[in-house]
Amino acid sequence: MGNRLGEASSPYLRQHKDNPVHWHIWGAEALEEARARNVPILLSIGYAACHWCHVMAHESFEDERVAALMNAHYVNIKVDREERPDIDQIYMSALHAMGEQGGWPLTMVLTPAGEPFWGGTYFPPEPRFGRPSFTQVLSALARAWETDRARIGETVTAMNRALAASAAARPGALPGPQALEDVRGWFLRGIDWRHGGSGSAPKFPNTPIFRFLWQEAFRAGDARAGEAVTLLLNAICQGGIYDHVGGGFARYATDQAWLIPHFEKMLYDNALILDLLALAYAQTSAQLYAARARETVAWLRRDMREEGAFAASEDADSEGVEGRFYVWEAEEISEVLGAQTELFGAHYPLPPHGNWEERIILERKTPLGDAATELALADCREKLLARRSTRIRPGRDDKILADWNALVIAALARASFVFGEPGWLDEAARVFDFLLEKMGGPDGRIAHAYLGGIISAAGLLEDQAAMLRAALALYQATGEAARLAQGLRILRAAEENFSDGAGAFYMAAHDAADVPGPRGRNVTDGPTPSGIGLMAENYAILFHLTGDAAYRARAEAVLASYGGRVEALAASPVLLAALDILQNASCVVVTGGARELARAALVAADPAVVVLQVAADAVLPPDHPAYGKTSAAPAAFVCRGGTCALPVTTPDALMALLRPFPKTGVSHEPA
């Protein structure tokens, strides 16, 4: 008995190591204790930067009376959803099957076998918000376990059926262009054309959706799709969701106008937004996007470094208060800036009584101005950053996650060319090599979570898929054959350990010993891309790089695995974007060491551009459409649909051969 979380490597679990609750780490020991005691399992899932997780911890898990109730009637298990997204996905799916809205903390009650029969999210210590108190929930469910086991058994049976259905593939025909049209239209109908983004409050960047819309602007020539993306970027780059002093984007805004953030910063959000900023800048040359990209990378390098990679997140809370580290009072800003206060306030409003809970969340209300003004404002921000650095910082989740870091690698590789920052490509390569060294296994698999020399979670499909995508990004950026070889080794490991044998992939490996029930598949994109969608994209890119029809067949098999319910594909924009890449991508084959031509291809704004840099003595495979056409002379061939255009020798001529962007309807700078 007792709290076992002191043994954990996860920063989130260690946050709870002093709770009076007898917490277990997820594993066979906890399930065996539940079976031996014949009591249900109370499963609590959260993450280190989760504000409401902290609230429930302070209100309930630190309370001796609540802990006594939990310890007497349950085996209590605490899970870090970032360390074990496979466990979180199972039980979040169960909560959705119960008709409940998901979120964290996730609170589930399970049989001793790990089968869910009840669930919810945050519960207060006393009844409020229309919710019963946590102690009421605990007592009622303990009584039900003792007196109504048959009814619980019926619920378990229904849940098992629902989970099996949600994890199943949906095989059918290969989706066609109409699926892309339908999903684009569905997304555009949900755009908030006044404030940017989708829907109303709370508002998330939903980057996979907007990345799909950006690609659709090229495929379909739909100006509205491009405008939806620039409207979102303008809003989040100027709003309070962006940290104007220190750089980086918060996870979401609690209001419709992007002013009030939920202050935690997640590595994955900033990676995906950086990639979208690079694509948008490549088309628009909007200096706002360049500024936010450089500031965000500066934040990554300054505040998120962890060994040779990047940490997972920064918390919303400091000193037990949400946002305290980030907000200001007008008097403090005036004290720091002195005579510069008036200039600063003309661009970042400083209402005397604040704009949130009597404090000021900084937002930029003016477009970027002339060089002298921007230099002066940068000086103001540096002074505020210096003052802010004297405050008590929010907690940081130091663990290194392979899939999130891989998203950063791919974003840095693209952004390094778009923004003329070669050091970013060097950074991307160093992080990739670190992950391979520290988290790569002898069979080629990549582990999921690492901290302080310890791997704390086995690799999932998302880790293999994102790292393969990162390897392909580095290969396209450098032309180094070793990067392709590294990617293909990861691919073999993914196919051997995660394939379902029918075209798609399981989230957990075949030898995962602590995943309850049958292995699940997840094709739904959340704030991060699904592993299945990324695998389809990887196969499509490999097909264009190699001309090997086997990769086309594997990409089509992944897509067909979910072609049976076309109406559900709106939840999988990454998968649909892979369909466009497979069928319509422009493969730019660069020969003769023509670096300017390679750079022109690598800064293309169309996500469906694949770049193959061919060494002077290299011979392309016979199945590649550029086979026999390349030579040692500097040139570029654009291949699409199995045929290649005549070689070109200038960047302008090359860009003219790529898919055009709609010329109207896109605003490049905020009003």
XYZ file of C-alpha atoms in Angstrom:
671
model
C 0.000 0.000 0.000
C 0.991 3.639 -0.219
C 1.707 6.144 -2.953
C 4.064 4.668 -5.560
C 4.466 7.689 -7.828
C 7.830 8.610 -6.347
C 9.171 5.763 -8.513
C 7.871 7.393 -11.718
C 9.974 9.285 -14.245
C 7.004 11.292 -15.526
C 6.993 14.877 -14.168
C 3.187 14.740 -14.068
C 3.108 11.594 -11.964
C 5.747 13.006 -9.646
C 3.526 16.056 -9.093
C 1.230 13.605 -7.234
C 3.838 11.616 -5.323
C 2.984 13.300 -2.006
C -0.790 12.885 -2.292
C -2.340 10.807 0.509
C -3.984 8.779 -2.268
C -2.363 5.355 -2.701
C -1.596 5.972 -6.358
C -0.268 3.223 -8.598
C 1.556 3.554 -11.891
C -0.341 1.872 -14.725
C 0.688 -1.770 -15.020
C 0.063 -5.399 -14.108
C 0.707 -4.839 -10.387
C -2.186 -2.407 -10.048
C -4.621 -4.644 -11.929
C -3.557 -7.641 -9.864
C -4.230 -5.744 -6.625
C -7.689 -4.805 -7.877
C -8.414 -8.454 -8.670
C -7.096 -9.595 -5.307
C -9.171 -7.033 -3.391
C -12.145 -7.389 -5.767
C -12.583 -3.618 -5.958
C -12.938 -1.309 -8.948
C -10.125 0.825 -10.351
C -10.250 4.605 -10.155
C -8.243 5.788 -13.165
C -7.188 9.446 -13.327
C -5.497 10.653 -16.523
C -3.963 14.100 -16.988
C -0.761 15.888 -17.935
C 1.703 18.242 -16.317
C 0.505 21.481 -17.948
C -3.205 20.786 -17.342
C -4.804 23.551 -15.239
C -7.948 21.634 -14.243
C -5.812 18.624 -13.354
C -4.036 20.853 -10.839
C -7.343 22.149 -9.539
C -8.749 18.665 -8.942
C -5.488 17.598 -7.327
C -5.555 20.495 -4.851
C -9.261 20.123 -4.108
C -9.513 16.331 -3.867
C -6.316 14.313 -4.179
C -4.537 16.335 -1.487
C -7.533 16.022 0.877
C -7.085 13.316 3.523
C -10.829 12.619 3.720
C -11.203 12.139 -0.031
C -8.038 10.065 -0.192
C -9.313 7.777 2.571
C -12.494 7.133 0.576
C -10.485 6.408 -2.576
C -8.050 4.113 -0.776
C -10.785 2.145 0.985
C -12.928 1.385 -2.054
C -10.649 1.561 -5.102
C -7.274 0.758 -6.523
C -6.157 4.163 -7.747
C -4.061 4.561 -10.887
C -2.564 7.791 -12.208
C -1.610 8.030 -15.907
C 0.280 10.746 -17.788
C -1.656 11.012 -21.052
C 1.418 12.336 -22.862
C 3.514 9.392 -21.708
C 0.759 6.843 -22.400
C -1.477 8.232 -25.158
C -2.429 4.648 -26.028
C -4.068 4.185 -22.614
C -5.648 7.640 -22.774
C -7.074 6.939 -26.238
C -8.819 3.770 -25.052
C -10.537 5.391 -22.108
C -11.288 8.679 -23.846
C -13.037 6.626 -26.533
C -15.006 4.905 -23.775
C -16.070 8.257 -22.324
C -17.255 9.394 -25.757
C -19.163 6.116 -26.147
C -20.948 6.983 -22.909
C -22.161 10.200 -24.539
C -19.880 12.433 -22.477
C -17.652 15.246 -23.707
C -13.972 14.498 -23.282
C -11.288 16.479 -21.532
C -8.692 16.297 -18.793
C -8.497 15.338 -16.063
C -10.146 12.180 -17.354
C -11.777 10.243 -14.521
C -12.762 6.653 -15.287
C -13.954 3.755 -13.146
C -12.969 0.283 -14.338
C -13.467 -3.340 -13.385
C -10.395 -5.121 -11.987
C -9.790 -6.324 -15.565
C -9.488 -2.709 -16.757
C -12.919 -2.581 -18.435
C -14.612 0.841 -18.190
C -18.136 1.153 -16.826
C -18.371 4.826 -15.795
C -16.529 8.039 -16.576
C -16.301 11.796 -16.461
C -13.731 14.575 -16.327
C -13.284 17.166 -13.568
C -15.408 16.818 -10.424
C -15.518 19.528 -7.753
C -15.190 18.892 -3.998
C -18.743 20.131 -3.477
C -21.683 19.977 -5.915
C -21.436 22.842 -8.423
C -21.382 23.578 -12.149
C -24.240 21.089 -12.395
C -21.863 18.315 -11.337
C -22.010 16.109 -8.247
C -19.124 16.310 -5.833
C -16.250 13.904 -6.257
C -17.033 12.239 -2.929
C -20.656 11.699 -4.013
C -19.403 10.027 -7.179
C -16.952 7.836 -5.285
C -19.531 6.731 -2.736
C -22.266 6.024 -5.288
C -20.016 3.949 -7.507
C -18.613 1.987 -4.573
C -22.192 1.118 -3.539
C -23.066 0.143 -7.101
C -20.068 -2.174 -7.222
C -21.241 -3.914 -4.065
C -24.968 -4.081 -4.824
C -25.521 -3.910 -8.590
C -22.742 -5.950 -10.196
C -25.094 -7.385 -12.813
C -25.973 -3.953 -14.165
C -22.303 -3.016 -14.228
C -21.668 -6.179 -16.226
C -24.242 -5.102 -18.799
C -22.546 -1.705 -19.089
C -19.157 -3.367 -19.525
C -20.506 -5.565 -22.312
C -21.963 -2.551 -24.111
C -18.732 -0.597 -23.656
C -16.619 -3.430 -25.030
C -18.789 -3.537 -28.142
C -18.551 0.236 -28.569
C -14.772 0.256 -28.119
C -14.322 -2.564 -30.605
C -16.414 -0.652 -33.131
C -14.522 2.608 -32.604
C -11.164 0.845 -33.017
C -12.153 -1.026 -36.177
C -10.993 -0.063 -39.631
C -13.713 0.923 -42.115
C -12.577 -0.693 -45.375
C -14.029 0.389 -48.685
C -13.041 1.890 -51.985
C -10.162 4.314 -52.276
C -11.576 7.783 -51.469
C -11.787 10.039 -54.490
C -11.668 13.778 -55.185
C -15.274 14.183 -54.039
C -14.225 13.263 -50.500
C -11.734 16.154 -50.552
C -14.396 18.494 -51.896
C -16.944 17.459 -49.285
C -14.577 17.742 -46.322
C -13.217 21.110 -47.461
C -16.757 22.432 -47.747
C -17.653 21.087 -44.316
C -14.640 22.763 -42.715
C -15.263 26.075 -44.477
C -18.851 26.169 -43.245
C -17.480 26.094 -39.686
C -15.018 28.973 -40.096
C -15.416 32.045 -37.908
C -14.874 34.586 -40.679
C -14.830 37.470 -38.205
C -12.265 36.275 -35.675
C -10.536 33.445 -37.494
C -10.419 29.779 -36.617
C -13.293 27.360 -36.228
C -16.427 27.711 -34.131
C -16.782 29.741 -30.969
C -15.166 29.652 -27.556
C -13.100 27.847 -26.483
C -10.990 28.009 -29.646
C -8.119 25.739 -30.581
C -5.786 26.352 -33.527
C -6.775 22.924 -34.963
C -3.655 22.983 -37.108
C -4.230 19.689 -39.003
C -7.513 21.102 -40.328
C -5.965 24.354 -41.516
C -2.959 22.567 -43.001
C -5.479 20.534 -45.041
C -7.293 23.701 -46.106
C -4.005 25.286 -47.214
C -3.271 22.263 -49.376
C -6.806 22.353 -50.750
C -6.291 25.945 -51.886
C -3.670 24.603 -54.298
C -5.499 21.453 -55.319
C -8.903 23.015 -55.866
C -7.950 26.649 -56.514
C -10.302 27.630 -53.694
C -9.419 31.136 -52.470
C -11.649 30.722 -49.405
C -9.530 27.812 -48.186
C -6.395 29.952 -48.330
C -8.144 32.899 -46.730
C -9.336 30.736 -43.835
C -5.695 29.902 -43.080
C -4.312 33.433 -43.274
C -7.244 34.719 -41.215
C -6.418 32.188 -38.499
C -2.708 32.971 -38.573
C -3.284 36.719 -38.463
C -5.576 36.295 -35.467
C -3.376 34.011 -33.396
C -0.193 35.901 -34.252
C -1.707 39.141 -32.954
C -3.949 37.849 -30.170
C -3.297 37.026 -26.546
C -2.916 33.325 -27.359
C 0.567 34.326 -28.531
C 3.210 35.219 -25.934
C 4.331 38.597 -27.277
C 7.100 38.914 -24.710
C 8.685 35.460 -24.762
C 7.441 33.856 -27.969
C 5.394 30.715 -28.480
C 1.690 29.948 -28.707
C -0.561 28.791 -25.876
C -2.675 25.678 -26.301
C -6.008 27.430 -26.856
C -8.039 30.554 -26.158
C -11.004 30.591 -23.806
C -12.739 33.368 -25.773
C -13.824 33.687 -29.396
C -11.424 36.521 -30.293
C -8.188 34.731 -29.259
C -7.426 37.204 -26.439
C -7.537 35.035 -23.326
C -5.295 31.978 -23.507
C -5.313 28.849 -21.461
C -1.693 29.649 -20.757
C 0.076 26.306 -21.111
C 2.403 25.974 -24.096
C 2.684 22.620 -25.812
C 5.584 21.560 -28.015
C 3.319 20.023 -30.652
C 1.211 23.166 -31.124
C 4.254 25.298 -31.728
C 5.786 22.775 -34.134
C 2.643 22.572 -36.260
C 2.027 26.338 -36.204
C 5.656 26.966 -37.209
C 5.177 24.680 -40.211
C 1.958 26.482 -41.186
C 3.634 29.889 -40.798
C 6.374 28.739 -43.167
C 3.895 27.572 -45.803
C 1.887 30.789 -45.566
C 4.970 33.006 -45.662
C 6.255 31.175 -48.725
C 3.111 32.325 -50.541
C 2.427 35.740 -49.016
C 5.797 37.099 -47.796
C 3.862 38.502 -44.809
C 6.463 39.806 -42.369
C 4.132 39.049 -39.471
C 4.583 35.335 -40.133
C 8.361 35.651 -40.342
C 8.472 37.570 -37.058
C 6.333 35.038 -35.192
C 8.295 32.113 -36.640
C 11.630 33.546 -35.523
C 10.278 34.453 -32.084
C 8.806 30.974 -31.639
C 12.058 29.256 -32.587
C 13.869 31.588 -30.172
C 11.479 30.454 -27.413
C 12.112 26.796 -28.286
C 15.858 27.289 -28.083
C 15.792 29.426 -24.951
C 13.147 27.776 -22.789
C 12.418 24.302 -24.152
C 15.797 22.666 -24.633
C 16.151 19.363 -22.814
C 19.375 17.439 -23.337
C 19.630 17.189 -27.133
C 15.947 17.719 -27.896
C 12.940 19.708 -26.651
C 10.772 19.330 -23.550
C 7.077 18.555 -23.802
C 5.343 21.597 -22.321
C 5.275 24.600 -20.027
C 2.548 24.870 -17.428
C -0.311 27.363 -17.310
C 0.137 27.904 -13.561
C 2.829 29.428 -11.407
C 2.569 29.909 -7.663
C -0.720 28.017 -7.945
C -2.341 30.700 -10.125
C -3.205 30.320 -13.783
C -1.390 32.815 -16.002
C 0.384 34.676 -13.187
C 3.738 34.469 -14.951
C 2.385 35.960 -18.191
C 0.024 38.813 -17.227
C 0.828 42.409 -16.318
C -0.401 45.489 -14.549
C -0.198 48.799 -16.405
C 1.853 50.305 -13.600
C 4.526 47.616 -13.841
C 4.843 48.056 -17.601
C 5.159 51.808 -17.126
C 7.825 51.253 -14.475
C 9.831 49.005 -16.808
C 9.461 51.036 -20.007
C 9.428 54.599 -18.696
C 9.303 57.047 -21.616
C 8.687 54.162 -24.064
C 5.353 53.308 -22.440
C 3.304 55.553 -24.712
C 4.828 54.050 -27.858
C 4.335 50.515 -26.556
C 0.748 51.203 -25.498
C -0.115 52.503 -28.961
C 0.532 48.997 -30.309
C -0.213 46.803 -27.268
C -3.228 48.263 -25.409
C -2.658 48.906 -21.695
C -6.093 49.499 -20.132
C -5.657 50.765 -16.530
C -7.931 48.047 -15.131
C -6.724 45.323 -17.420
C -8.523 43.198 -19.975
C -8.662 39.992 -17.895
C -9.282 39.722 -14.174
C -7.839 43.195 -13.507
C -4.626 42.227 -15.311
C -3.344 42.794 -18.855
C -2.875 40.055 -21.401
C -0.742 41.581 -24.104
C -2.137 41.588 -27.638
C -0.888 43.402 -30.728
C -3.538 45.726 -32.157
C -1.577 47.226 -35.041
C 0.050 45.698 -38.122
C 3.809 45.543 -38.299
C 5.228 48.977 -39.057
C 8.429 50.507 -40.313
C 11.809 49.160 -39.282
C 12.492 51.891 -36.714
C 9.163 51.332 -34.948
C 9.602 47.570 -34.866
C 13.123 47.929 -33.506
C 11.863 50.157 -30.699
C 9.030 47.754 -29.884
C 11.474 44.832 -29.851
C 13.551 46.767 -27.325
C 10.445 47.209 -25.155
C 9.669 43.506 -25.307
C 13.246 42.646 -24.344
C 12.973 44.844 -21.261
C 9.663 43.218 -20.312
C 11.179 39.776 -20.857
C 14.038 40.678 -18.522
C 11.564 41.792 -15.854
C 9.416 38.709 -16.346
C 12.436 36.461 -15.935
C 12.616 37.539 -12.281
C 9.213 35.984 -11.601
C 8.671 32.404 -10.486
C 8.424 30.410 -13.702
C 5.633 27.958 -14.477
C 6.472 24.298 -14.155
C 7.955 22.571 -17.171
C 7.366 18.987 -18.230
C 10.914 17.935 -19.087
C 10.205 14.589 -20.707
C 11.193 14.163 -24.335
C 8.489 12.749 -26.595
C 9.686 11.323 -29.899
C 6.581 12.127 -31.942
C 6.326 15.754 -30.783
C 10.043 16.335 -31.344
C 9.735 14.808 -34.796
C 7.053 17.383 -35.630
C 9.544 20.093 -34.640
C 12.237 18.527 -36.844
C 10.034 18.552 -39.943
C 8.888 22.123 -39.245
C 12.448 23.385 -38.737
C 13.593 21.677 -41.934
C 10.971 23.518 -43.994
C 11.241 26.813 -42.112
C 15.030 26.899 -42.427
C 14.707 27.395 -46.196
C 11.598 29.564 -46.185
C 13.014 32.052 -43.662
C 16.664 31.812 -44.718
C 17.843 30.294 -41.424
C 20.310 27.476 -42.220
C 21.040 27.008 -38.525
C 17.504 25.711 -38.076
C 18.213 22.817 -40.432
C 21.337 22.017 -38.432
C 19.208 22.069 -35.279
C 16.675 19.714 -36.853
C 19.418 17.250 -37.815
C 20.949 17.340 -34.314
C 17.614 16.631 -32.637
C 16.878 13.787 -35.047
C 20.257 12.190 -34.363
C 19.770 12.584 -30.609
C 16.403 10.830 -30.765
C 17.853 7.969 -32.800
C 20.737 7.567 -30.371
C 18.769 7.779 -27.129
C 15.362 6.401 -28.138
C 16.096 4.096 -31.059
C 15.963 0.358 -30.365
C 17.998 -2.467 -31.882
C 15.055 -3.463 -34.096
C 14.654 0.077 -35.477
C 11.707 1.021 -33.312
C 11.639 4.467 -31.711
C 10.595 4.709 -28.060
C 7.937 7.213 -27.051
C 9.105 8.931 -23.847
C 12.571 9.602 -22.424
C 13.915 11.622 -19.516
C 17.273 11.678 -17.772
C 18.632 8.594 -19.482
C 15.482 6.537 -18.871
C 12.965 5.404 -21.479
C 9.622 5.421 -19.681
C 7.218 4.405 -22.460
C 7.520 2.112 -25.442
C 7.130 3.481 -28.921
C 3.725 3.912 -30.516
C 2.738 4.164 -34.156
C 2.788 7.968 -33.909
C 6.464 7.888 -32.930
C 7.457 5.705 -35.873
C 5.311 7.654 -38.342
C 6.434 11.113 -37.197
C 10.100 10.104 -37.112
C 9.864 8.606 -40.603
C 8.269 11.842 -41.792
C 11.118 13.793 -40.147
C 13.713 11.583 -41.851
C 12.060 12.189 -45.222
C 12.013 15.938 -44.552
C 15.738 15.879 -43.805
C 16.394 13.743 -46.880
C 14.560 16.178 -49.140
C 16.328 19.140 -47.532
C 19.851 17.727 -47.722
C 19.864 15.046 -50.398
C 21.846 12.835 -47.981
C 21.158 9.170 -48.766
C 21.822 8.266 -45.124
C 18.637 10.113 -44.094
C 16.562 7.999 -46.476
C 18.205 4.858 -45.128
C 17.379 5.903 -41.562
C 13.781 6.494 -42.543
C 13.456 3.137 -44.284
C 14.766 1.366 -41.181
C 12.060 3.051 -39.109
C 9.514 2.106 -41.770
C 10.461 -1.580 -41.589
C 10.088 -1.506 -37.814
C 6.677 0.151 -38.114
C 5.449 -2.420 -40.626
C 6.767 -5.378 -38.614
C 5.407 -4.244 -35.254
C 2.298 -2.138 -35.870
C 0.673 -3.330 -39.109
C -2.810 -4.813 -38.836
C -2.154 -6.967 -41.900
C -4.993 -5.360 -43.828
C -3.532 -2.003 -44.816
C -3.795 0.034 -41.635
C -1.883 0.076 -38.356
C -2.479 -0.405 -34.668
C -1.509 2.325 -32.253
C 0.413 -0.057 -29.960
C 3.002 -2.622 -31.024
C 2.297 -6.333 -31.330
C 4.270 -7.045 -28.150
C 2.622 -4.362 -25.979
C 1.920 -6.250 -22.765
C -0.007 -3.701 -20.709
C -2.673 -2.431 -23.124
C -6.112 -3.670 -22.013
C -8.336 -5.412 -24.521
C -7.634 -5.702 -28.228
C -5.181 -3.262 -29.777
C -6.883 -0.169 -31.119
C -6.431 1.839 -34.281
C -6.741 5.610 -34.318
C -7.179 7.529 -37.567
C -8.659 10.646 -35.973
C -6.505 13.764 -35.966
C -6.626 15.682 -32.728
C -4.343 18.633 -32.127
C -1.630 16.303 -33.481
C -1.793 14.134 -36.607
C -2.819 10.500 -36.283
C -0.146 7.919 -36.921
C -2.263 6.312 -39.629
C -2.621 9.603 -41.497
C 1.129 10.202 -41.240
C 1.865 6.701 -42.538
C -0.306 7.342 -45.589
C 1.584 10.595 -46.179
C 4.942 8.842 -45.763
C 4.051 6.138 -48.276
C 2.873 8.775 -50.757
C 6.124 10.748 -50.421
C 8.216 7.593 -50.745
C 6.344 6.691 -53.921
C 7.240 10.032 -55.489
C 10.842 9.877 -54.286
C 11.472 6.361 -55.570
C 8.854 5.629 -58.225
C 8.343 2.279 -56.482
C 4.751 1.161 -57.099
C 4.826 -0.841 -53.857
C 4.700 2.412 -51.897
C 1.733 3.598 -53.935
C -0.033 0.318 -53.210
C 0.646 0.632 -49.480
C -0.592 4.227 -49.416
C -3.752 3.164 -51.229
C -4.223 0.290 -48.779
C -4.093 2.673 -45.824
C -6.572 5.023 -47.508
C -8.913 2.189 -48.506
C -8.912 0.900 -44.932
C -11.025 3.947 -44.088
C -12.886 4.342 -47.384
C -15.993 2.541 -46.155
C -17.320 5.561 -44.268
C -16.489 8.600 -46.343
C -18.697 10.754 -44.112
C -16.315 10.091 -41.206
C -13.214 11.305 -43.057
C -13.668 14.886 -41.840
C -12.057 13.635 -38.628
C -8.956 12.648 -40.629
C -7.721 15.646 -42.648
C -4.114 14.375 -42.586
C -5.233 11.137 -44.216
C -7.101 13.079 -46.891
C -4.134 15.370 -47.519
C -2.073 12.212 -48.104
C -4.551 11.245 -50.833
C -3.825 14.516 -52.628
C -0.065 14.027 -52.258
C -0.301 10.510 -53.621
C -2.354 11.446 -56.662
C -1.314 15.018 -57.448
C 2.071 15.830 -55.921
C 4.736 17.618 -57.913
C 8.011 15.707 -57.584
C 10.862 18.112 -58.299
C 13.973 16.190 -59.367
C 17.078 18.370 -59.025
C 20.293 17.322 -60.757
C 23.836 18.576 -60.991
C 23.975 20.024 -57.492
C 21.719 22.925 -58.479
C 21.268 24.338 -54.962
C 19.265 27.369 -56.108
C 16.805 25.110 -57.877
C 16.617 22.835 -54.855
C 15.995 25.828 -52.634
C 13.237 27.074 -54.931
C 11.495 23.717 -54.601
C 12.043 23.545 -50.836
C 10.442 26.978 -50.321
C 7.341 26.072 -52.313
C 4.130 27.042 -50.544
C 2.298 23.938 -51.804
C 2.566 21.131 -49.227
C 2.219 18.604 -52.065
C 5.728 19.252 -53.425
C 8.288 16.448 -53.025
C 11.967 17.262 -53.605
C 14.497 14.696 -54.850
C 18.100 15.893 -55.067
C 20.008 13.504 -57.326
C 23.767 13.129 -56.992
C 25.817 13.441 -60.198
C 26.643 9.727 -60.290
C 23.219 8.498 -59.154
C 20.879 6.504 -61.375
C 17.179 6.721 -60.601
C 15.195 3.477 -60.394
C 13.659 2.396 -63.715
C 10.132 2.954 -62.369
C 10.753 6.604 -61.562
C 9.271 8.934 -64.202
C 12.587 10.845 -64.356
C 14.602 7.663 -65.069
C 17.042 8.271 -67.889
C 16.287 11.999 -68.022
C 18.726 13.247 -65.407
C 22.335 14.182 -66.006
C 25.226 15.912 -64.305
C 24.069 19.265 -65.673
C 22.273 21.583 -63.248
C 18.543 21.313 -63.965
C 15.184 20.501 -62.428
C 12.446 18.222 -63.734
C 8.888 18.520 -62.438
C 7.161 15.155 -62.537
C 3.448 14.717 -61.984
C 1.059 11.917 -62.829
C 3.847 9.648 -64.057
C 5.350 12.077 -66.549
C 8.017 14.769 -66.326
C 8.099 18.204 -67.920
C 11.119 19.386 -69.854
C 14.079 20.393 -67.663
C 14.306 23.965 -66.400
C 17.356 25.825 -65.183
C 16.006 28.876 -63.325
C 14.018 29.134 -60.078
C 11.321 31.240 -61.776
C 10.831 28.665 -64.505
C 10.635 25.927 -61.884
C 8.041 27.743 -59.765
C 5.914 28.344 -62.865
C 5.532 24.579 -63.279
C 4.148 23.986 -59.763
C 0.472 24.108 -58.815
C -0.778 27.710 -58.685
C -2.301 29.356 -55.653
C -5.634 31.200 -56.058
C -4.851 34.838 -56.787
C -7.793 36.508 -55.042
C -9.472 36.449 -51.696
C -6.425 36.055 -49.462
C -5.457 38.767 -46.990
C -1.730 38.742 -46.302
C -1.535 41.072 -43.330
C -3.999 41.756 -40.506
C -6.216 44.789 -40.830
